[in-house]
Coordinates of C-alpha atoms (C1' of nucleotides) and ligand atoms in Angstrom, one line a residue:
Chain A
M1 CA -54.7 -35.8 56.2
H2 CA -55.5 -33.9 60.0
A3 CA -58.5 -33.4 61.1
L4 CA -59.1 -30.0 62.7
A5 CA -55.9 -28.3 61.8
H6 CA -55.8 -24.8 62.6
E7 CA -53.3 -24.4 64.6
A8 CA -52.6 -21.5 65.7
P9 CA -50.0 -19.7 64.0
L10 CA -46.1 -20.1 65.5
T11 CA -44.9 -17.3 67.0
R12 CA -41.1 -15.8 66.7
S13 CA -39.8 -17.5 69.4
V14 CA -41.5 -21.0 68.9
E15 CA -40.7 -20.7 64.7
D16 CA -36.7 -19.9 66.3
Y17 CA -36.1 -22.8 68.4
L18 CA -37.5 -24.8 65.2
K19 CA -35.3 -24.3 63.4
V20 CA -32.3 -24.3 66.0
I21 CA -33.2 -28.0 66.9
Y22 CA -33.4 -29.1 63.6
H23 CA -30.3 -27.6 62.8
L24 CA -28.8 -29.7 65.7
S25 CA -30.4 -32.5 65.1
S26 CA -30.2 -32.4 61.2
Q27 CA -27.7 -35.5 61.9
G28 CA -30.0 -37.7 64.0
G29 CA -29.3 -37.4 67.2
F30 CA -30.7 -35.4 69.3
A31 CA -30.9 -31.3 70.7
A32 CA -29.4 -30.9 73.7
T33 CA -31.1 -28.2 75.6
S34 CA -28.1 -26.2 76.5
D35 CA -26.5 -26.5 72.8
I36 CA -30.4 -25.1 72.2
A37 CA -29.9 -22.8 74.6
A38 CA -26.0 -21.3 73.7
M39 CA -27.2 -21.3 69.6
L40 CA -30.3 -18.7 70.8
D41 CA -28.6 -17.0 74.0
L42 CA -30.6 -18.2 76.0
A43 CA -30.2 -19.3 79.6
P44 CA -30.4 -22.9 80.0
P45 CA -33.8 -22.9 82.1
S46 CA -36.0 -21.0 79.2
V47 CA -35.1 -23.7 77.1
S48 CA -36.3 -26.5 79.1
G49 CA -39.4 -24.3 79.5
M50 CA -40.3 -24.2 75.8
V51 CA -39.2 -27.4 75.0
K52 CA -42.3 -28.3 77.6
R53 CA -44.4 -25.8 75.9
L54 CA -43.1 -27.2 71.9
S55 CA -43.5 -31.0 73.4
E56 CA -47.1 -30.1 74.3
A57 CA -47.8 -28.4 70.7
G58 CA -46.5 -31.0 69.0
L59 CA -43.8 -29.9 67.5
I60 CA -41.3 -32.0 69.8
E61 CA -39.6 -35.3 71.0
H62 CA -38.8 -34.5 74.7
V63 CA -36.7 -37.1 76.5
P64 CA -35.5 -35.4 79.1
Y65 CA -31.8 -35.3 80.2
R66 CA -31.2 -36.5 76.9
G67 CA -32.5 -34.1 74.5
V68 CA -35.7 -33.2 72.2
Q69 CA -35.7 -34.1 68.0
L70 CA -38.6 -33.1 66.7
T71 CA -42.1 -34.4 65.1
A72 CA -43.0 -34.4 62.1
Q73 CA -44.6 -32.2 62.2
G74 CA -42.3 -29.5 64.1
R75 CA -39.8 -30.6 61.1
R76 CA -41.9 -29.2 58.4
A77 CA -42.4 -26.0 60.5
A78 CA -38.4 -25.4 60.8
L79 CA -38.1 -26.1 57.4
R80 CA -40.5 -23.9 56.2
M81 CA -38.2 -22.0 58.2
I82 CA -35.5 -22.6 56.8
R83 CA -37.0 -21.8 52.8
R84 CA -38.8 -18.6 54.0
H85 CA -34.4 -16.8 55.5
R86 CA -33.3 -19.0 52.5
V87 CA -35.6 -16.7 49.4
L88 CA -35.2 -14.1 51.7
E89 CA -31.5 -14.4 52.0
T90 CA -30.9 -15.2 47.8
Y91 CA -33.9 -12.6 46.9
L92 CA -32.2 -9.2 49.7
T93 CA -29.3 -9.8 47.6
Q94 CA -29.4 -10.3 43.4
Q95 CA -32.4 -8.1 43.7
L96 CA -31.6 -5.5 46.9
G97 CA -27.3 -5.6 45.6
Y98 CA -27.1 -6.3 50.1
D99 CA -23.6 -8.2 50.8
W100 CA -23.8 -12.2 51.7
D101 CA -22.5 -11.4 55.8
G102 CA -25.5 -8.9 56.0
V103 CA -28.5 -10.6 55.0
H104 CA -28.0 -13.6 57.4
A105 CA -29.8 -11.2 60.3
E106 CA -32.5 -9.0 58.0
A107 CA -33.3 -12.5 57.1
E108 CA -33.6 -13.0 60.6
R109 CA -36.6 -11.2 60.8
M110 CA -38.5 -11.2 58.3
E111 CA -38.5 -14.5 57.7
H112 CA -41.2 -14.4 61.3
A113 CA -43.5 -12.0 58.9
V114 CA -44.1 -12.3 55.8
S115 CA -46.3 -14.5 54.5
D116 CA -46.1 -17.7 52.0
D117 CA -47.4 -16.1 49.1
L118 CA -44.2 -13.4 50.0
I119 CA -41.9 -15.8 49.2
E120 CA -43.0 -17.7 46.7
R121 CA -43.7 -14.7 44.8
M122 CA -40.5 -14.2 46.1
A123 CA -38.9 -17.2 44.9
G124 CA -40.8 -17.3 41.6
A125 CA -39.1 -13.7 40.5
L126 CA -35.7 -15.4 41.1
G127 CA -37.2 -18.2 39.1
D128 CA -36.9 -20.8 41.9
P129 CA -33.3 -20.2 43.5
R130 CA -31.8 -24.0 44.9
Y131 CA -29.2 -23.4 46.5
D132 CA -29.5 -19.4 49.0
P133 CA -25.6 -16.7 48.7
H134 CA -24.0 -19.0 50.9
G135 CA -24.0 -22.2 49.2
E136 CA -26.7 -23.9 51.5
P137 CA -30.1 -25.2 49.6
I138 CA -32.9 -24.4 49.9
P139 CA -36.2 -26.4 50.3
T140 CA -38.9 -26.3 47.8
A141 CA -42.3 -25.5 47.8
A142 CA -42.6 -28.9 48.6
L143 CA -41.0 -28.8 51.6
E144 CA -37.8 -31.1 51.0
I145 CA -35.0 -30.3 50.7
E146 CA -30.9 -31.5 49.2
E147 CA -28.9 -33.9 51.0
A148 CA -25.4 -33.1 50.4
E149 CA -22.2 -34.7 50.7
L150 CA -19.6 -32.3 51.0
V151 CA -16.3 -32.1 52.7
R152 CA -14.5 -29.8 55.8
L153 CA -12.2 -28.2 53.1
S154 CA -9.8 -29.1 57.4
E155 CA -10.2 -32.4 56.5
A156 CA -9.9 -32.9 52.4
A157 CA -6.8 -35.4 51.6
V158 CA -4.1 -32.9 50.0
G159 CA -4.1 -32.8 46.5
Q160 CA -7.7 -33.8 46.3
A161 CA -9.6 -30.7 44.0
L162 CA -12.7 -29.9 44.9
E163 CA -15.6 -27.5 44.5
L164 CA -16.4 -25.3 47.0
R165 CA -20.5 -25.6 47.5
E166 CA -21.3 -24.6 51.2
V167 CA -20.0 -22.0 54.0
A168 CA -21.1 -22.5 56.7
T169 CA -21.6 -20.5 58.9
Q170 CA -23.4 -16.2 59.2
D171 CA -20.8 -14.1 61.3
P172 CA -20.2 -11.1 58.5
A173 CA -16.3 -10.6 59.4
R174 CA -15.0 -14.3 58.9
L175 CA -17.6 -13.7 55.1
R176 CA -16.1 -10.7 54.1
Y177 CA -12.6 -12.6 55.5
L178 CA -13.2 -15.1 53.1
A179 CA -15.0 -12.9 50.0
E180 CA -12.1 -11.2 50.3
Q181 CA -10.2 -14.4 49.5
G182 CA -12.2 -15.5 46.4
L183 CA -13.5 -18.0 49.1
T184 CA -17.2 -18.1 48.1
P185 CA -19.0 -21.3 47.0
G186 CA -18.0 -22.7 43.3
A187 CA -14.7 -22.1 43.7
Q188 CA -12.9 -24.5 42.0
L189 CA -9.8 -25.7 44.4
V190 CA -6.4 -28.0 44.8
V191 CA -5.5 -28.6 47.7
T192 CA -1.7 -28.3 48.1
D193 CA -1.0 -28.9 52.1
R194 CA -1.9 -29.7 55.3
Q195 CA 0.6 -29.1 57.7
P196 CA -0.1 -31.5 61.3
F197 CA -1.7 -31.2 65.2
N198 CA -4.6 -29.3 63.4
G199 CA -3.0 -26.3 60.8
P200 CA -3.8 -24.7 58.5
T201 CA -4.4 -25.6 55.3
T202 CA -2.9 -25.0 52.0
V203 CA -5.6 -24.7 48.8
Q204 CA -4.5 -23.2 45.2
L205 CA -7.7 -21.6 44.0
R206 CA -8.5 -21.9 39.6
G207 CA -8.2 -18.5 38.2
S208 CA -5.7 -17.0 40.8
S209 CA -2.4 -17.5 41.2
A210 CA -2.0 -17.5 44.8
A211 CA -1.8 -19.7 47.3
R212 CA -4.3 -19.4 50.0
V213 CA -3.7 -20.6 53.5
V214 CA -7.0 -21.0 55.2
G215 CA -6.6 -22.5 59.3
Q216 CA -8.8 -24.8 60.3
E217 CA -11.5 -22.9 62.1
L218 CA -11.8 -21.6 58.6
A219 CA -11.6 -24.4 56.5
R220 CA -13.7 -26.2 59.2
L221 CA -16.4 -23.2 58.0
L222 CA -16.1 -24.2 54.1
L223 CA -18.1 -27.5 53.2
C224 CA -16.8 -28.6 48.9
R225 CA -17.4 -31.3 46.8
P226 CA -14.8 -33.9 45.7
G227 CA -13.5 -33.8 42.8
G228 CA -14.2 -30.0 41.0
G229 CA -13.4 -30.4 37.4
D230 CA -15.5 -29.0 36.1
G231 CA -17.3 -26.0 36.7
D232 CA -20.8 -26.6 36.8
A233 CA -23.0 -23.6 37.3
R234 CA -25.3 -23.0 40.0
A235 CA -28.6 -22.0 39.3
Chain B
M1 CA -29.2 15.9 71.4
H2 CA -30.1 13.3 72.9
A3 CA -28.5 12.7 76.3
L4 CA -27.7 9.0 76.7
A5 CA -29.9 7.6 73.4
H6 CA -30.1 4.0 73.2
E7 CA -34.0 3.8 73.9
A8 CA -35.1 0.1 73.4
P9 CA -36.9 -0.5 69.1
L10 CA -39.9 -0.4 70.4
T11 CA -42.1 -3.6 70.1
R12 CA -44.7 -4.1 67.1
S13 CA -47.5 -3.0 69.4
V14 CA -46.0 0.4 70.6
E15 CA -45.8 0.7 67.1
D16 CA -48.9 0.2 65.4
Y17 CA -50.8 2.6 68.6
L18 CA -48.0 5.4 67.5
K19 CA -49.6 4.9 64.2
V20 CA -52.8 4.8 64.6
I21 CA -52.4 7.2 67.4
Y22 CA -50.9 10.2 64.5
H23 CA -54.0 9.1 62.7
L24 CA -56.3 9.8 65.0
S25 CA -54.4 13.7 66.0
S26 CA -53.7 14.5 63.2
Q27 CA -56.0 16.7 62.5
G28 CA -54.4 18.6 65.8
G29 CA -56.4 16.9 68.6
F30 CA -56.5 14.4 71.0
A31 CA -57.1 10.7 69.4
A32 CA -59.5 9.4 72.5
T33 CA -58.7 5.8 74.3
S34 CA -62.1 4.3 72.5
D35 CA -60.8 5.1 69.5
I36 CA -57.2 4.0 69.1
A37 CA -59.3 0.4 70.9
A38 CA -61.3 1.1 67.7
M39 CA -58.3 1.2 65.0
L40 CA -56.3 -1.8 67.1
D41 CA -59.7 -3.7 67.4
L42 CA -58.7 -3.8 71.1
A43 CA -60.4 -3.2 74.3
P44 CA -60.1 -0.1 76.3
P45 CA -58.2 -1.1 79.5
S46 CA -55.8 -2.7 77.0
V47 CA -55.7 1.1 75.4
S48 CA -55.3 2.7 78.7
G49 CA -52.6 0.6 79.6
M50 CA -50.5 1.1 76.8
V51 CA -51.4 4.6 77.0
K52 CA -49.8 5.1 80.4
R53 CA -47.0 3.0 78.7
L54 CA -45.9 4.8 75.6
S55 CA -45.7 8.1 77.8
E56 CA -43.8 6.8 80.4
A57 CA -42.0 6.2 77.7
G58 CA -42.1 9.6 76.9
L59 CA -44.3 9.2 73.3
I60 CA -47.6 10.1 73.7
E61 CA -48.8 13.4 76.0
H62 CA -52.0 11.6 77.8
V63 CA -54.7 14.0 79.1
P64 CA -56.4 11.7 81.8
Y65 CA -59.7 11.6 79.7
R66 CA -59.9 13.9 77.5
G67 CA -56.8 11.2 75.4
V68 CA -52.9 11.9 74.0
Q69 CA -50.8 13.5 71.9
L70 CA -47.9 12.3 70.3
T71 CA -45.0 13.7 71.7
A72 CA -42.3 15.4 68.4
Q73 CA -40.7 11.3 69.6
G74 CA -43.4 10.1 69.4
R75 CA -44.3 11.9 66.6
R76 CA -41.3 10.6 64.9
A77 CA -41.2 6.7 65.7
A78 CA -44.8 7.1 64.3
L79 CA -43.3 8.4 60.8
R80 CA -40.7 6.6 60.7
M81 CA -43.4 3.6 60.5
I82 CA -45.5 5.8 58.2
R83 CA -42.9 5.4 55.7
R84 CA -41.4 2.3 55.6
H85 CA -45.5 0.7 55.7
R86 CA -45.7 2.9 53.0
V87 CA -42.2 2.1 51.3
L88 CA -43.5 -1.1 51.2
E89 CA -46.6 -1.3 49.7
T90 CA -44.8 0.3 46.8
Y91 CA -42.3 -1.8 46.2
L92 CA -44.2 -4.5 46.2
T93 CA -47.7 -3.5 44.5
Q94 CA -44.5 -2.2 41.6
Q95 CA -42.2 -4.6 42.0
L96 CA -43.6 -8.4 42.9
G97 CA -47.4 -7.9 42.0
Y98 CA -49.5 -7.8 44.6
D99 CA -52.9 -5.5 44.2
W100 CA -53.7 -3.0 46.2
D101 CA -56.1 -3.8 47.8
G102 CA -53.7 -7.3 49.3
V103 CA -51.0 -5.2 50.7
H104 CA -51.6 -3.7 54.1
A105 CA -51.9 -6.4 55.3
E106 CA -48.3 -7.1 54.4
A107 CA -47.0 -4.1 54.9
E108 CA -48.7 -3.8 58.1
R109 CA -46.5 -7.0 59.2
M110 CA -43.3 -6.3 58.0
E111 CA -42.7 -2.8 59.0
H112 CA -41.6 -4.4 62.3
A113 CA -39.2 -6.3 61.1
V114 CA -37.5 -4.4 57.8
S115 CA -34.4 -3.1 58.4
D116 CA -33.9 1.6 58.0
D117 CA -31.7 0.1 55.4
L118 CA -34.1 -2.5 53.5
I119 CA -36.2 0.3 53.5
E120 CA -33.6 2.3 51.5
R121 CA -32.4 0.6 49.1
M122 CA -36.8 -0.5 48.7
A123 CA -36.8 3.6 48.1
G124 CA -34.3 3.4 46.2
A125 CA -34.7 1.0 43.9
L126 CA -38.2 2.7 43.4
G127 CA -36.3 6.1 42.4
D128 CA -38.1 7.3 45.7
P129 CA -42.0 7.3 45.1
R130 CA -43.2 10.2 46.4
Y131 CA -47.0 8.5 46.9
D132 CA -47.7 4.8 47.4
P133 CA -50.4 2.8 45.5
H134 CA -53.5 4.1 47.5
G135 CA -51.5 7.9 46.6
E136 CA -51.7 8.8 50.7
P137 CA -47.7 10.7 50.3
I138 CA -44.6 9.4 51.6
P139 CA -42.6 10.8 53.9
T140 CA -39.1 11.2 53.1
A141 CA -36.3 9.4 54.5
A142 CA -36.1 12.6 56.8
L143 CA -39.8 12.8 57.6
E144 CA -41.4 15.0 56.1
I145 CA -44.2 14.8 55.0
E146 CA -46.5 16.0 52.3
E147 CA -49.7 17.8 53.5
A148 CA -52.2 18.4 51.2
E149 CA -55.5 20.3 51.4
L150 CA -58.3 17.4 49.3
V151 CA -61.6 17.5 49.5
R152 CA -64.2 14.2 49.5
L153 CA -65.5 13.6 46.8
S154 CA -68.2 13.3 48.8
E155 CA -68.4 16.2 49.7
A156 CA -67.4 18.4 45.9
A157 CA -69.9 20.8 44.6
V158 CA -71.6 20.2 41.5
G159 CA -69.5 20.6 38.2
Q160 CA -67.1 20.8 40.2
A161 CA -63.6 18.8 37.9
L162 CA -61.8 17.0 40.1
E163 CA -58.0 15.1 40.3
L164 CA -58.7 11.3 42.3
R165 CA -55.8 11.8 44.7
E166 CA -56.3 9.3 48.2
V167 CA -58.0 5.9 48.0
A168 CA -58.0 6.6 52.2
T169 CA -59.6 2.7 52.3
Q170 CA -57.2 0.1 53.0
D171 CA -59.9 -2.5 52.7
P172 CA -59.7 -5.3 49.8
A173 CA -63.2 -5.7 49.3
R174 CA -63.3 -1.4 48.6
L175 CA -60.5 -1.8 46.4
R176 CA -61.1 -3.9 44.6
Y177 CA -64.8 -2.6 43.3
L178 CA -63.3 0.8 43.7
A179 CA -60.3 -0.4 40.5
E180 CA -63.0 -2.3 38.7
Q181 CA -65.3 1.4 38.7
G182 CA -61.3 3.4 37.4
L183 CA -61.6 5.4 40.4
T184 CA -57.7 5.2 41.2
P185 CA -55.5 7.4 42.1
G186 CA -55.1 9.7 38.6
A187 CA -58.1 9.6 37.5
Q188 CA -59.8 13.3 35.9
L189 CA -63.7 14.1 37.2
V190 CA -66.0 16.3 37.3
V191 CA -69.2 15.7 39.7
T192 CA -72.0 15.5 37.2
D193 CA -74.9 15.0 40.3
R194 CA -75.5 15.1 44.1
Q195 CA -78.8 13.3 45.0
P196 CA -79.8 14.7 48.4
F197 CA -79.7 13.1 51.7
N198 CA -75.9 11.7 51.7
G199 CA -77.1 10.0 48.6
P200 CA -75.1 9.5 45.5
T201 CA -72.3 10.8 43.8
T202 CA -72.2 10.5 39.9
V203 CA -69.3 11.3 38.3
Q204 CA -67.5 11.7 34.7
L205 CA -64.1 10.5 34.4
R206 CA -62.6 11.3 31.5
G207 CA -61.0 8.2 29.3
S208 CA -64.2 6.4 29.8
S209 CA -68.4 7.2 28.4
A210 CA -69.7 6.0 31.1
A211 CA -71.3 7.2 33.9
R212 CA -70.7 6.6 38.0
V213 CA -72.9 6.4 40.5
V214 CA -70.7 6.5 43.8
G215 CA -72.8 6.3 47.3
Q216 CA -71.2 8.8 50.3
E217 CA -69.7 5.6 52.4
L218 CA -67.3 5.3 49.7
A219 CA -67.1 8.8 48.0
R220 CA -66.0 9.5 50.8
L221 CA -63.5 7.9 50.5
L222 CA -61.9 9.9 47.6
L223 CA -59.9 12.1 47.9
C224 CA -59.9 14.7 45.0
R225 CA -58.1 18.0 44.4
P226 CA -60.2 20.5 42.8
G227 CA -59.2 21.8 39.5
G228 CA -57.9 18.8 37.4
G229 CA -58.1 19.8 34.0
D230 CA -54.6 18.4 32.8
G231 CA -53.2 14.7 33.0
D232 CA -50.4 15.4 35.9
A233 CA -48.3 11.3 36.4
R234 CA -48.1 11.2 40.5
A235 CA -44.5 9.4 40.8
Chain C
dG1 C1' -19.7 -49.7 93.1
dT2 C1' -20.0 -44.6 94.6
dC3 C1' -18.7 -39.1 94.0
dG4 C1' -18.2 -35.5 92.0
dG5 C1' -18.9 -32.5 88.1
dA6 C1' -21.6 -31.2 83.7
dT7 C1' -26.0 -31.2 82.6
dA8 C1' -31.5 -29.8 82.6
dT9 C1' -34.6 -29.9 85.3
dT10 C1' -38.1 -27.1 89.2
dA11 C1' -39.4 -22.5 91.6
dG12 C1' -39.6 -18.5 92.0
dG13 C1' -39.7 -13.7 89.2
dA14 C1' -40.2 -10.0 85.7
dT15 C1' -42.1 -7.7 81.4
dA16 C1' -45.2 -6.9 78.3
dC17 C1' -49.3 -7.0 76.8
dC18 C1' -53.9 -8.8 76.4
dC19 C1' -59.4 -10.0 79.1
dT20 C1' -63.3 -8.8 81.6
dA21 C1' -65.4 -7.0 86.1
dA22 C1' -66.1 -3.3 88.3
dG23 C1' -65.3 1.6 89.7
dC24 C1' -64.9 7.0 88.7
dC25 C1' -65.9 11.5 86.1
dA26 C1' -66.8 14.8 82.8
dG27 C1' -70.2 17.3 81.0
dC28 C1' -75.3 17.7 79.1
dA29 C1' -80.3 17.3 80.3
dG30 C1' -82.9 18.9 82.3
Chain D
dC1 C1' -76.9 22.9 89.8
dT2 C1' -77.7 18.0 89.5
dG3 C1' -78.1 13.5 88.3
dC4 C1' -77.3 10.2 84.5
dT5 C1' -74.7 8.0 81.6
dG6 C1' -71.2 7.1 78.3
dG7 C1' -66.0 6.8 77.7
dC8 C1' -62.6 6.2 81.0
dT9 C1' -59.2 3.7 84.4
dT10 C1' -58.1 1.2 87.8
dA11 C1' -58.4 -4.1 89.6
dG12 C1' -57.4 -8.1 88.8
dG13 C1' -56.5 -11.7 85.8
dG14 C1' -53.9 -15.0 82.0
dT15 C1' -50.7 -16.3 78.9
dA16 C1' -45.8 -16.3 76.1
dT17 C1' -42.0 -15.4 77.1
dC18 C1' -37.1 -14.8 80.4
dC19 C1' -34.6 -14.8 83.8
dT20 C1' -31.8 -16.7 88.5
dA21 C1' -31.3 -19.4 92.4
dA22 C1' -31.6 -23.7 93.6
dT23 C1' -32.8 -28.7 93.0
dA24 C1' -32.3 -33.6 90.7
dT25 C1' -30.3 -36.5 87.5
dC26 C1' -27.0 -38.7 84.5
dC27 C1' -22.7 -40.5 83.9
dG28 C1' -17.7 -41.4 83.8
dA29 C1' -13.8 -41.8 86.9
dC30 C1' -11.1 -43.3 90.3
Ligands
LIG1 MN1 -28.7 -17.3 57.2
LIG2 MN1 -35.8 -15.8 63.0
LIG3 MN1 -51.4 0.7 53.4
LIG4 MN1 -48.5 -3.1 61.8

DNA sequence: GTCGGATATTAGGATACCCTAAGCCAGCAG
DNA sequence: CTGCTGGCTTAGGGTATCCTAATATCCGAC
């Protein structure tokens, strides 16, 4: 396969860039310089500079003034980091009592410092979990990742029954609020109302008598699987 | 106490320098540039440069051409890193099945990437251990460290009964060999012979009929407490 | 089809580390 | 008390990453 192998290990910066590019280009398109910069909280010229290094390293493909995409090699590196991040989040939550709103920051640093061996030991101790605490799928050790067809709660039809699968934010304040509302992965919902002009969505939560009114900003973060009739337990 | 506080977080390099300086100057003296360089596998001029930065940051005191010592602030930072390192080694060994010969490298990287919160959670999960897998004392959360009076096996008198307390190396090959020989912290020994001219020390291990012949290089690494009559279990 | 603004890149500079080569100094040998 | 020499520091560079300011490009509005 690989000819000379033994590329230098990636730096922390590079690893974070690759993860961000993965997320920004996962819908098939290009990741724009300014979007990468915003996600990493950097100035756009810093990104231009790194883009040059990453494409020289064969990790991304750069189309000037359009954006970047991962090469196969870059995608592998990104998925490896995503596995690390999500295994760490799951381990810290299940074994060390972290809350789902505080675990991201810890994993964001640790993901660059641990060995593959440690990640596999953690995954093993957890029984090879398939989802992290936010419901995001954990790539396998072979770097395959589940691609689920999920709908945003903000776009689900009124009357629709749903199972909440993923909460797509890492902001601690939002996560804390959602947990208080019982809106965590696995929750069974029925959409009972939606107000116009980007208004709130109202849902009925199974196992709770009270309704929940969710503004569009949060409803966009709640990724659901249609037809959540019976609670199927997720790993 | 501190006036403006909020010093920038220390870098990984700085943290490793401080740990090394702590170890080199723990016997009260100065840590020499060339010794620091050797421990960190760096060229001496690199150390001179870092020494300048560290003393400007108030972490060390530098006497040109003599060496450096930690300030109170530097000592605190060093002990914090040592606590992190040793808690991590203990956690990885006890909770994730690491061997005592492989755990050092993992902890050496992780110690810079985890939060104080995580360290305290790990320590709590272990019941606040006092010693790491090599028998080294773990500083408390308040950064107090036990100073034990230990003798090297290479210097113990023939006939002396000893308890092995610390194995002062992190070399995996030496650690593996010593473990095979049953020479791990807690072992009860009696010195039965020493050959002259830096020759080997022979010990009888309680609970084992065979004697162990230990060359000086290894015997110097085995730090013992005299009078190991009854096995007192260490945390 | 041209213009202007948004977006991207290039230019130029800073910081943190590391290196090799060259120069300096303290203390011991005599 | 004088030099030698090993250890230390300074000089001069290199890489990686970030920044701000200036410039270039693209594209939709007109
Ligand atoms: Mn996360
Ligand atoms: Mn990260
Ligand atoms: Mn260690
Ligand atoms: Mn370290």
